Amino acid sequence: MVVLILERVKTSQRGEMSRLAIELKPGVFVATVGARVRDQIWKKVCDEWKSDALMLYSSNTEQGYVIRSNGDPSREIVEFEGLLLMAKPDPKASQKDSDEVKESSETATESPSPFLSLEDFFRSKADSLSSELDNDKE
């Protein structure tokens, strides 16, 4: 099974996708297609349409699916200890980070990510759970 979420696409492109899949909501498509067709759809979305998109499809992973992302979708895929999570950037955090970068005299090679606090949160939760498990074993 494949779920394709398209953002900011033309009506004609949605119509073309509706020939291959069911459109549940505007821009949200579901279909059962083979790997070759799935990859051809993804290539068309990325290369020809240059659309912002997310594709989820069944796979033999721990979660049972894989997520692909193209363009600048409204959410970012974050991998945390083998699990794929979706994160929505905090506009306040990104504004604060950009203000701090402007004030800094050093030039950073990477732009600050609003998702760092989310990763820190999950890591601290995982650490606390593992320490609780260690305490229970003793």
mmCIF file of C-alpha atoms in Angstrom:
data_model
loop_
_atom_site.group_PDB
_atom_site.id
_atom_site.type_symbol
_atom_site.label_atom_id
_atom_site.label_comp_id
_atom_site.label_asym_id
_atom_site.label_seq_id
_atom_site.Cartn_x
_atom_site.Cartn_y
_atom_site.Cartn_z
ATOM 1 C CA MET A 1 0.000 0.000 0.000
ATOM 2 C CA VAL A 2 1.197 3.520 -0.830
ATOM 3 C CA VAL A 3 0.063 6.827 0.661
ATOM 4 C CA LEU A 4 1.125 9.956 -1.225
ATOM 5 C CA ILE A 5 0.609 13.443 0.206
ATOM 6 C CA LEU A 6 1.100 16.277 -2.270
ATOM 7 C CA GLU A 7 1.272 19.928 -1.241
ATOM 8 C CA ARG A 8 0.804 22.904 -3.553
ATOM 9 C CA VAL A 9 0.115 20.986 -6.782
ATOM 10 C CA LYS A 10 -1.979 21.874 -9.806
ATOM 11 C CA THR A 11 -5.459 20.452 -10.277
ATOM 12 C CA SER A 12 -4.287 18.689 -13.439
ATOM 13 C CA GLN A 13 -1.574 16.886 -11.470
ATOM 14 C CA ARG A 14 -4.100 15.786 -8.858
ATOM 15 C CA GLY A 15 -6.282 14.538 -11.713
ATOM 16 C CA GLU A 16 -3.397 12.547 -13.149
ATOM 17 C CA MET A 17 -2.759 10.955 -9.746
ATOM 18 C CA SER A 18 -6.457 10.125 -9.326
ATOM 19 C CA ARG A 19 -6.157 7.761 -12.308
ATOM 20 C CA LEU A 20 -3.797 5.589 -10.268
ATOM 21 C CA ALA A 21 -5.035 6.142 -6.714
ATOM 22 C CA ILE A 22 -8.024 7.144 -4.627
ATOM 23 C CA GLU A 23 -7.943 10.776 -3.477
ATOM 24 C CA LEU A 24 -9.141 10.744 0.143
ATOM 25 C CA LYS A 25 -8.743 14.494 0.639
ATOM 26 C CA PRO A 26 -7.298 17.112 -1.687
ATOM 27 C CA GLY A 27 -3.689 16.054 -2.209
ATOM 28 C CA VAL A 28 -3.897 12.784 -0.206
ATOM 29 C CA PHE A 29 -3.785 9.636 -2.367
ATOM 30 C CA VAL A 30 -3.898 5.936 -1.452
ATOM 31 C CA ALA A 31 -3.135 3.053 -3.817
ATOM 32 C CA THR A 32 -1.884 -0.498 -3.983
ATOM 33 C CA VAL A 33 0.853 -0.582 -6.619
ATOM 34 C CA GLY A 34 4.067 -2.488 -7.191
ATOM 35 C CA ALA A 35 7.539 -1.193 -6.387
ATOM 36 C CA ARG A 36 8.298 -0.218 -9.991
ATOM 37 C CA VAL A 37 5.110 1.853 -10.368
ATOM 38 C CA ARG A 38 5.668 3.407 -6.922
ATOM 39 C CA ASP A 39 9.197 4.468 -7.908
ATOM 40 C CA GLN A 40 7.987 5.865 -11.248
ATOM 41 C CA ILE A 41 5.323 7.919 -9.456
ATOM 42 C CA TRP A 42 7.939 9.240 -7.027
ATOM 43 C CA LYS A 43 10.304 10.125 -9.878
ATOM 44 C CA LYS A 44 7.540 12.025 -11.663
ATOM 45 C CA VAL A 45 6.548 13.902 -8.485
ATOM 46 C CA CYS A 46 10.156 14.885 -7.720
ATOM 47 C CA ASP A 47 11.644 15.505 -11.157
ATOM 48 C CA GLU A 48 8.800 16.643 -13.417
ATOM 49 C CA TRP A 49 6.289 18.225 -11.032
ATOM 50 C CA LYS A 50 8.886 19.416 -8.497
ATOM 51 C CA SER A 51 6.183 19.101 -5.861
ATOM 52 C CA ASP A 52 6.425 19.136 -2.082
ATOM 53 C CA ALA A 53 5.483 15.581 -1.177
ATOM 54 C CA LEU A 54 5.550 12.783 1.361
ATOM 55 C CA MET A 55 5.238 9.135 0.366
ATOM 56 C CA LEU A 56 4.634 6.309 2.825
ATOM 57 C CA TYR A 57 4.703 2.715 1.667
ATOM 58 C CA SER A 58 4.708 -0.757 3.159
ATOM 59 C CA SER A 59 8.123 -2.226 3.828
ATOM 60 C CA ASN A 60 9.813 -4.925 5.859
ATOM 61 C CA THR A 61 10.995 -2.583 8.636
ATOM 62 C CA GLU A 62 10.314 -2.489 12.349
ATOM 63 C CA GLN A 63 7.487 0.004 11.849
ATOM 64 C CA GLY A 64 6.219 -1.737 8.727
ATOM 65 C CA TYR A 65 6.605 1.268 6.439
ATOM 66 C CA VAL A 66 9.106 3.706 4.901
ATOM 67 C CA ILE A 67 8.691 7.459 4.461
ATOM 68 C CA ARG A 68 10.110 9.499 1.578
ATOM 69 C CA SER A 69 10.126 13.287 1.523
ATOM 70 C CA ASN A 70 10.646 15.792 -1.290
ATOM 71 C CA GLY A 71 10.741 19.563 -1.359
ATOM 72 C CA ASP A 72 9.768 21.578 1.685
ATOM 73 C CA PRO A 73 6.817 19.788 3.265
ATOM 74 C CA SER A 74 5.230 21.282 6.377
ATOM 75 C CA ARG A 75 6.774 18.561 8.560
ATOM 76 C CA GLU A 76 10.214 16.985 8.832
ATOM 77 C CA ILE A 77 11.051 13.297 9.189
ATOM 78 C CA VAL A 78 13.187 12.643 12.264
ATOM 79 C CA GLU A 79 14.804 9.258 12.854
ATOM 80 C CA PHE A 80 15.079 8.346 16.518
ATOM 81 C CA GLU A 81 16.743 5.019 17.365
ATOM 82 C CA GLY A 82 15.407 3.351 14.233
ATOM 83 C CA LEU A 83 11.905 4.828 14.472
ATOM 84 C CA LEU A 84 10.670 7.426 12.019
ATOM 85 C CA LEU A 85 8.845 10.331 13.650
ATOM 86 C CA MET A 86 7.214 13.416 12.172
ATOM 87 C CA ALA A 87 8.155 16.795 13.607
ATOM 88 C CA LYS A 88 6.572 20.138 12.946
ATOM 89 C CA PRO A 89 9.018 23.021 13.300
ATOM 90 C CA ASP A 90 8.374 25.529 16.069
ATOM 91 C CA PRO A 91 8.335 28.981 14.419
ATOM 92 C CA LYS A 92 9.239 30.626 17.737
ATOM 93 C CA ALA A 93 12.288 28.390 18.160
ATOM 94 C CA SER A 94 13.498 28.977 14.607
ATOM 95 C CA GLN A 95 13.060 32.758 15.046
ATOM 96 C CA LYS A 96 15.023 32.642 18.317
ATOM 97 C CA ASP A 97 17.758 30.543 16.698
ATOM 98 C CA SER A 98 18.016 32.900 13.720
ATOM 99 C CA ASP A 99 18.282 35.915 16.069
ATOM 100 C CA GLU A 100 21.108 34.198 17.968
ATOM 101 C CA VAL A 101 22.922 33.433 14.712
ATOM 102 C CA LYS A 102 22.686 37.076 13.609
ATOM 103 C CA GLU A 103 24.176 38.237 16.911
ATOM 104 C CA SER A 104 27.020 35.725 16.738
ATOM 105 C CA SER A 105 30.260 36.891 15.159
ATOM 106 C CA GLU A 106 31.165 33.380 14.006
ATOM 107 C CA THR A 107 29.851 32.024 10.728
ATOM 108 C CA ALA A 108 28.109 28.676 11.155
ATOM 109 C CA THR A 109 28.462 26.003 8.495
ATOM 110 C CA GLU A 110 25.014 24.571 9.222
ATOM 111 C CA SER A 111 21.786 26.456 9.824
ATOM 112 C CA PRO A 112 20.210 25.879 13.252
ATOM 113 C CA SER A 113 17.451 23.313 13.304
ATOM 114 C CA PRO A 114 14.211 23.858 15.237
ATOM 115 C CA PHE A 115 14.073 20.074 15.713
ATOM 116 C CA LEU A 116 17.088 19.772 18.009
ATOM 117 C CA SER A 117 14.991 20.315 21.114
ATOM 118 C CA LEU A 118 12.686 17.483 20.018
ATOM 119 C CA GLU A 119 15.628 15.110 19.606
ATOM 120 C CA ASP A 120 16.946 16.110 23.040
ATOM 121 C CA PHE A 121 13.501 15.481 24.528
ATOM 122 C CA PHE A 122 13.283 11.947 23.106
ATOM 123 C CA ARG A 123 16.850 11.140 24.121
ATOM 124 C CA SER A 124 16.216 12.255 27.716
ATOM 125 C CA LYS A 125 13.009 10.168 27.839
ATOM 126 C CA ALA A 126 14.859 7.131 26.493
ATOM 127 C CA ASP A 127 17.663 7.604 29.023
ATOM 128 C CA SER A 128 15.221 7.912 31.924
ATOM 129 C CA LEU A 129 13.328 4.793 30.813
ATOM 130 C CA SER A 130 16.524 2.771 30.496
ATOM 131 C CA SER A 131 17.685 3.903 33.955
ATOM 132 C CA GLU A 132 14.282 2.903 35.398
ATOM 133 C CA LEU A 133 14.635 -0.534 33.798
ATOM 134 C CA ASP A 134 18.136 -0.898 35.246
ATOM 135 C CA ASN A 135 16.834 0.032 38.702
ATOM 136 C CA ASP A 136 14.007 -2.520 38.420
ATOM 137 C CA LYS A 137 16.487 -5.298 37.563
ATOM 138 C CA GLU A 138 18.481 -4.630 40.734
#
